[in-house]
XYZ file of C-alpha atoms in Angstrom:
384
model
C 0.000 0.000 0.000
C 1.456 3.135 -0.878
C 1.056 5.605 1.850
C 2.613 8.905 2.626
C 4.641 8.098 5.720
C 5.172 11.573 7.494
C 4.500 13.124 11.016
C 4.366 16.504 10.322
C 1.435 18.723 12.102
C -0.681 19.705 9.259
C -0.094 16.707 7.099
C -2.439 14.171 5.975
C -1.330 10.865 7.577
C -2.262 7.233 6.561
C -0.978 4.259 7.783
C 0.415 1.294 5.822
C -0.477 -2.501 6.921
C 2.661 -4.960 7.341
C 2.225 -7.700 4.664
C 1.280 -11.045 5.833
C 3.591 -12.728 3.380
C 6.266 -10.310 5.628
C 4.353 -11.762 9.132
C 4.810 -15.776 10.130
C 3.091 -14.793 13.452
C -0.301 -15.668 13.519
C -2.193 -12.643 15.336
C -3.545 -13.247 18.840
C -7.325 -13.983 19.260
C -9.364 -10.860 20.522
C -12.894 -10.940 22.010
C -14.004 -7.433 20.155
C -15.706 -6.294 17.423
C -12.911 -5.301 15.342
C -9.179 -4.492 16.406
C -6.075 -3.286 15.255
C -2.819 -2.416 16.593
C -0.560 0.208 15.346
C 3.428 0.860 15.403
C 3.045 4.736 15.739
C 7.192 4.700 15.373
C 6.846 3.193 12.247
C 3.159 4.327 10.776
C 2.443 0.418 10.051
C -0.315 -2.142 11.232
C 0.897 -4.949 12.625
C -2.324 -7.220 12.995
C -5.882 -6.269 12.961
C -9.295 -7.747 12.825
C -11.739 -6.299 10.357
C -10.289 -2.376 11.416
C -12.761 -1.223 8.358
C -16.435 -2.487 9.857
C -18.097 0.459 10.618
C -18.635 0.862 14.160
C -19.903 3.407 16.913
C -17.477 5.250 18.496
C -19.155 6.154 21.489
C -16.814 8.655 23.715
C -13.652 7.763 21.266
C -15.502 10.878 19.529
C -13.911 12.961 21.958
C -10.758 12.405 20.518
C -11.533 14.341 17.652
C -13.182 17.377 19.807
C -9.960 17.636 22.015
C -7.717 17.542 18.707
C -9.781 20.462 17.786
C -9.595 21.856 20.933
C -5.518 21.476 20.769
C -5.819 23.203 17.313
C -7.420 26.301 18.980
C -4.944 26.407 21.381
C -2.179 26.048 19.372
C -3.368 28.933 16.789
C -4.138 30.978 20.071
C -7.838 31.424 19.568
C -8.523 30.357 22.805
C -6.022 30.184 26.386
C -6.247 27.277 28.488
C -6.392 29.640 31.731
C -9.166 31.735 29.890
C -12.752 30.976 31.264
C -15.955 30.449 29.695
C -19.295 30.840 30.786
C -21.660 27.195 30.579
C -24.330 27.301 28.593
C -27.620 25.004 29.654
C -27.245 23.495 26.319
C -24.225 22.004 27.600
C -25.515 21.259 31.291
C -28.625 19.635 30.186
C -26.631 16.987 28.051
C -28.319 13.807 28.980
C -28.245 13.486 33.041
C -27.629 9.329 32.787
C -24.250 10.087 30.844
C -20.673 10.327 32.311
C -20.565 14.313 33.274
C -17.781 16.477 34.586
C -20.756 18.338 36.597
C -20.423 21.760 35.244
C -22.784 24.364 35.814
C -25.189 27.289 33.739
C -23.408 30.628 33.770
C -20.495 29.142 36.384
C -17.465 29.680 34.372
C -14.902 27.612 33.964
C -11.451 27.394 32.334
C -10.642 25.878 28.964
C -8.022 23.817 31.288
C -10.499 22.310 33.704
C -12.833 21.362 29.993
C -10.138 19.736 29.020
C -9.272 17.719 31.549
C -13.073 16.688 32.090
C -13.404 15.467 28.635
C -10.201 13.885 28.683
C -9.951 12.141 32.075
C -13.309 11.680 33.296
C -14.899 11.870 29.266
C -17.445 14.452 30.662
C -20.351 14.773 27.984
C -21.429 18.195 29.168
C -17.221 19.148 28.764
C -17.186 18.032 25.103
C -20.214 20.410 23.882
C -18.737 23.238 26.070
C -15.440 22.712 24.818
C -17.628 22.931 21.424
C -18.953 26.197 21.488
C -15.877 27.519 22.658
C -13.840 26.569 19.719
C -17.081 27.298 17.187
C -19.488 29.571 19.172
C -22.486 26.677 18.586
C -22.194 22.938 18.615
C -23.261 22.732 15.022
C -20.728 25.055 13.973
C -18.265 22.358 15.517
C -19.731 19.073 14.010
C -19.131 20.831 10.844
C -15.160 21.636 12.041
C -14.960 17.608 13.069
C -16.006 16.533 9.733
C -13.929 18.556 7.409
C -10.807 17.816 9.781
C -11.834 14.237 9.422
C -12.008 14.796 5.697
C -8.377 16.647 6.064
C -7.040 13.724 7.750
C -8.069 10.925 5.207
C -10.354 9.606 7.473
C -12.957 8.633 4.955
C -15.044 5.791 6.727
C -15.506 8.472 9.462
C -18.207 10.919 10.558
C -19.668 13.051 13.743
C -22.746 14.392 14.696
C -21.894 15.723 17.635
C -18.796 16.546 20.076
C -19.390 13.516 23.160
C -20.207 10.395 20.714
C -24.019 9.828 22.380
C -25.821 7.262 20.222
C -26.438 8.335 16.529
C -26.761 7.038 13.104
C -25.241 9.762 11.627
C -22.316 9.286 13.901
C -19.816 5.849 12.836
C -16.503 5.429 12.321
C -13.526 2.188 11.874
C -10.356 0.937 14.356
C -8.364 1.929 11.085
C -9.815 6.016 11.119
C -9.071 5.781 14.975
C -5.513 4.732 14.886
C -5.181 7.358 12.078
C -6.800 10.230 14.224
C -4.516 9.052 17.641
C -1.437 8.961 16.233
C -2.136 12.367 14.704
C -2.900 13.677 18.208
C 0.117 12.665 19.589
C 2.720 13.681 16.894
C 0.862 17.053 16.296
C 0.374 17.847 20.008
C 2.823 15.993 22.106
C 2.698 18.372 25.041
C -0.522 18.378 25.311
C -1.039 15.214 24.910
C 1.159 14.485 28.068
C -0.680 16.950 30.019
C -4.225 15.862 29.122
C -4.030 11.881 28.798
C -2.041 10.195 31.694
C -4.003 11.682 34.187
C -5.756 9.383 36.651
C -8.561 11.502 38.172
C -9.758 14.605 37.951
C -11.729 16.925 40.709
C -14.243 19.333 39.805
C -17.076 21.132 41.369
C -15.931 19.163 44.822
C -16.365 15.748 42.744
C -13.552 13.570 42.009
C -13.690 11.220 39.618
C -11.170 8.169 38.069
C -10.050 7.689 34.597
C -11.693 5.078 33.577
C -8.640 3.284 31.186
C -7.477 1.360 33.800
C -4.280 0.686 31.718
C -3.277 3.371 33.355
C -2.235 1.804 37.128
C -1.866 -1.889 35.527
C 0.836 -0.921 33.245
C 3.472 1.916 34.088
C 4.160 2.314 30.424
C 0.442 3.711 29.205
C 0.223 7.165 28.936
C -3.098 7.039 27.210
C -5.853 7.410 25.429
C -8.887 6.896 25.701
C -12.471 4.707 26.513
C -16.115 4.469 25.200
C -19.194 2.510 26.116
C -22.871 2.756 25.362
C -24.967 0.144 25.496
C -25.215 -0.421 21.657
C -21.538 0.257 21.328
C -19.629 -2.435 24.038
C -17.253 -1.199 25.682
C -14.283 -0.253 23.654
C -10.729 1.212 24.423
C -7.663 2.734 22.584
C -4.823 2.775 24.602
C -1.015 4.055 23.642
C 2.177 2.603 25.263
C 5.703 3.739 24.608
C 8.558 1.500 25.852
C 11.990 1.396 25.465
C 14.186 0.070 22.663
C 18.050 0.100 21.787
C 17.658 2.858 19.873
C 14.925 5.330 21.579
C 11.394 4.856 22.659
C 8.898 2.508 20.539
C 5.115 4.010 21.117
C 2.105 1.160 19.793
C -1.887 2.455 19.905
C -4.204 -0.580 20.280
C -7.818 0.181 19.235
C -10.065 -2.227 20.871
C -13.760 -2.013 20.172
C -17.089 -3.982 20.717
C -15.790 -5.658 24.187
C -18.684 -6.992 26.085
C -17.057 -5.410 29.746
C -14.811 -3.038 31.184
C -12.547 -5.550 31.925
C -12.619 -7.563 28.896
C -12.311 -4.223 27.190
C -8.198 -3.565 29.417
C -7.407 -7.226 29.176
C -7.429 -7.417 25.432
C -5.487 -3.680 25.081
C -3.187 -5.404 27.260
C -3.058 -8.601 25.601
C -2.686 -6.879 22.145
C -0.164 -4.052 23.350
C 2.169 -6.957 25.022
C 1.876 -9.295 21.859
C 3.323 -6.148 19.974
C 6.053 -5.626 21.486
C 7.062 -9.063 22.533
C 7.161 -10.088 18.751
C 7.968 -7.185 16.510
C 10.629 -4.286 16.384
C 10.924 -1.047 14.745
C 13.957 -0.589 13.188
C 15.370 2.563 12.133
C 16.089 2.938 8.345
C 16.833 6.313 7.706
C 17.356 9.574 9.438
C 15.639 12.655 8.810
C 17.270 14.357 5.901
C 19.874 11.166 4.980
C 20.555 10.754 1.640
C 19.243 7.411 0.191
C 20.779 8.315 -3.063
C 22.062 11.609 -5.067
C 20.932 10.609 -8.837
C 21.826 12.478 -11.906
C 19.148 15.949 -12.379
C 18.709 16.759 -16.061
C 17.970 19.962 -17.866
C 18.782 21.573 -14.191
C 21.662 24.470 -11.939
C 23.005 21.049 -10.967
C 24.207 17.620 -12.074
C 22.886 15.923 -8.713
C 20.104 15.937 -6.185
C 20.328 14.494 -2.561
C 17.032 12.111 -2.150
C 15.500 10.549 1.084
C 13.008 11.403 3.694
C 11.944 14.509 5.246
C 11.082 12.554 9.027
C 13.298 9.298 10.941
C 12.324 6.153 8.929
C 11.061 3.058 10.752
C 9.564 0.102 9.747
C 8.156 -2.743 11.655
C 9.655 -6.082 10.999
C 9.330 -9.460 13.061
C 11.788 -10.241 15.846
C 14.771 -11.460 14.800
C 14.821 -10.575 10.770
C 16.177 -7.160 11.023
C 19.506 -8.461 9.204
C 17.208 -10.126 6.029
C 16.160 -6.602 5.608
C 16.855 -5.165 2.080
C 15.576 -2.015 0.424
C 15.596 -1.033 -3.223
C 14.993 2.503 -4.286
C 12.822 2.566 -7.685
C 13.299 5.840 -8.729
C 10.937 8.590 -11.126
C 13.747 9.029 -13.408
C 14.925 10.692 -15.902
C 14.918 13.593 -13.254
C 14.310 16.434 -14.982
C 14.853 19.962 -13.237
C 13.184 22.242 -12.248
C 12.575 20.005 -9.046
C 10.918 21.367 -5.884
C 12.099 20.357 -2.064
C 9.856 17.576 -0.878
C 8.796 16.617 -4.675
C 8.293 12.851 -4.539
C 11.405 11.552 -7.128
C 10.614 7.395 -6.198
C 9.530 4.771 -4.249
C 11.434 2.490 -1.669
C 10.488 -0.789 -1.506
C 11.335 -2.526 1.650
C 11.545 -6.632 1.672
C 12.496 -9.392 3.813
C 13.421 -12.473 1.899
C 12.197 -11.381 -1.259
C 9.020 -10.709 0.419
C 7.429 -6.679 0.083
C 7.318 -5.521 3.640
C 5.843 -1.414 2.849
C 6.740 1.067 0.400
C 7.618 4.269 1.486
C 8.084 7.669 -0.903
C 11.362 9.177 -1.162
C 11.312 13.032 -1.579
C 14.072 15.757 -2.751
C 16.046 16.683 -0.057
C 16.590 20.303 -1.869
C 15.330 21.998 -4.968
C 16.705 22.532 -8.572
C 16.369 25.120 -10.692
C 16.578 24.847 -14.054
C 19.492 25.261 -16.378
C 20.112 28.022 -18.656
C 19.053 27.358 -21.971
C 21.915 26.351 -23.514
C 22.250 23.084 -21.154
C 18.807 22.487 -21.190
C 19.187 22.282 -24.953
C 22.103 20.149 -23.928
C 20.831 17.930 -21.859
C 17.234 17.181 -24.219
C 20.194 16.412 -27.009
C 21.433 13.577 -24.353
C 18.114 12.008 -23.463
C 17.412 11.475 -26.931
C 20.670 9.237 -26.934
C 19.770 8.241 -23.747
C-alpha cells in the first residue's frame, strides 16, 4: 500500500499494513468487534481484525473534539487559563451520561474542559469545549467533519462533540488509529498533560479515569475509553517502551468488548503481543541521503534524495539483518525540481518478500538550467 509516511502537524497521515507474506506470526485472538494495533514509530499495522467495519465510536468521539480543541490552542484562539461561561445546552446533556458536573453561567477554564473530557470523558465538557472553539455545537460538528475529511479519514463521521448514540455518527479501528497517532505527533505536550491523568476533581467531585491501563501498566500514557450500550465497551490505549535505539510508542484500538474488563485485558493482551514479537527498526534519518541521482535539464548535475522525518519500519523479531531495500526511482529527473517533490519509491523486503513502500522526496530543490544546457541535456536524453 502506498502511503505517505510523514509526522508533520498539518499533514495528511495514513498508515500502511505490514504484509502477511512479511508476518509468520499468527495474530492473537481478541474478544471485540474489530481491532487493530498500530506501530506509531513506524506508521504500520501490525495485525488487525476487520479495522474497516463500521462501528460506533461512542466517547472515542472525543478524541476528535480535544484535537480540535488542541488546534485552537495552538493557533491561540482560545487560552487554556481563559474561562468560559456554561451554557444550559451544555448542562442539560443527557443526566444518565458520564458528566464532569459543570454548571449554567459558572465559568470555567478551557483547562479544567479539558481535563473533564479527557480524564473523566465528561459529555457536558465536550459540547462546552464545542462552542468555545465554534461559538455553537453545530458550527463544531461541521469543524470535526472537514478535519476528518483533512485527515483521510474517509469511513468516518460526527454528529456531535461527546459520541451519544447516533446514526449519523460511525466510524472504523483503522480512522481511529489514524486520528490518535495524529494527536500525539501534532500535540505531544498536550497530549502528556491531558491523557495520563488518573482523576480529575471538579465542582468538589472527584472522579477516576476510567482506562485502567493506566495503574496496571506503568508504560500507558493514554488514550482513551467508550461505552454505550449499543456500542460495548471499547478502548484505545497508547504505550511507549523502550528500545536500543529510543522509545517505541504502539496504539491498540479495541472495540465492541462486552465489559470493562474484557475491554483492558485485550489492550493489554494486544499491546504486550506487539512488542514481545515485533521491532521497529530505524532505516533512515531525517534528511539522509538514500541516493544523489543524476538531475537533467537543471543548476546542478545531482540531487540528494531521502526522507523529510526518521524512517522506521516494523519487521518481526529477529529478521532485522534479512532486511533489504531497493529505491525505484521517477527518473529521468528532470529539473526544475521542488524540495519535498516525490522523485521514487522504496520498496522494503524481507526475503524477497514486500514488507511497505515508502516515498522518497528531494532533499533540496533545482532550478533549471540556462538554456543552452537544457538544450544540452534534451540532445542527451534522446541518446539516452
Amino acid at each position: 500500500m502506498k502511503k505517505l509516511f510523514a509526522a508533520l502537524a498539518a499533514t495528511v497521515l495514513s498508515i500502511s499494513a505490514l504484509s502477511a507474506s512479511a508476518q509468520s506470526l499468527p495474530p492473537p485472538t481478541i474478544a471485540a468487534k474489530s481491532w487493530l494495533l498500530l506501530d506509531a514509530s513506524a506508521n504500520q499495522v501490525i495485525a488487525s481484525s476487520d479495522p474497516d467495519m463500521r462501528v460506533e465510536p461512542a466517547s472515542l468521539t472525543k478524541l476528535m473534539t480535544a484535537y480540535l480543541a488542541f488546534a485552537a490552542l495552538r493557533d491561540k484562539r482560545l487560552n487554556a487559563e481563559q474561562e468560559v461561561n456554561v451554557s444550559v445546552n451544555a448542562w442539560k446533556v443527557d443526566p444518565s451520561s458520564s458528566k464532569m458536573f459543570i454548571e449554567p453561567n459558572k465559568p470555567v477554564s478551557i483547562n479544567n474542559l479539558l481535563f473533564g473530557l479527557i480524564s473523566v470523558s465528561g459529555n457536558d465538557a465536550a459540547v462546552a469545549v464545542a462552542e468555545a472553539v465554534s461559538g455553537t455545537e453545530d458550527a463544531f460538528v461541521q469543524l470535526m467533519n472537514r478535519e476528518a475529511q483533512r485527515q483521510g479519514l474517509t469511513n468516518t463521521r460526527f454528529s456531535n462533540p461527546h459520541g451519544l448514540p447516533s446514526p449519523d455518527t460511525y466510524t472504523t479501528a483503522r480512522d481511529l488509529a489514524i486520528l490518535c497517532r495524529n494527536l500525539i505527533n501534532d500535540f505531544p505536550e498536550y497530549y502528556k498533560t491531558y491523557y495520563s491523568v488518573k482523576k480529575f476533581t471538579y465542582n468538589n467531585i472527584t472522579q477516576p479515569n476510567r482506562n485502567r491501563l493506566l495503574w496496571l501498566d506503568p508504560t500507558v500514557d493514554g488514550m482513551k475509553t467508550g461505552h454505550t450500550s449499543s456500542a460495548g465497551y471499547s478502548l484505545i490505549t497508547s504505550a511507549h517502551r523502550p528500545v536500543p535505539n529510543g522509545e517505541r510508542r504502539l496504539i491498540s484500538v479495541v472495540i465492541g468488548t462486552v465489559s470493562d474488563q474484557v475491554r483492558t485485558q485485550e489492550s493489554q493482551k494486544v499491546l504486550n503481543w506487539g512488542f514481545q514479537n515485533f521491532d521497529a527498526v530505524k532505516l533512515y534519518a531525517k534528511g539522509q541521503p538514500v541516493d544523489t541521482p543524476d538531475v537533467w535539464k537543471g543548476s546542478q548535475g545531482k540531487i540528494k534524495v531521502g526522507f523529510k522525518n526518521d524512517v522506521y519500519i516494523t519487521i518481526p523479531k529477529g529478521t532485522a539483518d534479512k532486511v533489504k531495500t531497493h529505491l525505484d526511482r521517477n527518473d529521468p529527473l528532470i529539473a526544475p525540481i521542488s524540495e519535498n517533490a516525490k522523485v521514487g519509491t522504496l520498496k522494503v523486503t524481507i526475503d524477497d518478500k514486500l514488507v511497505t513502500e515508502l516515498p522518497v522526496v528531494a532533499l533540496e530543490s533545482v532550478g533549471p538550467a540556462g538554456f543552452i544546457g537544457r538544450a544540452w541535456d534534451s540532445l542527451r536524453l534522446m541518446f539516452k
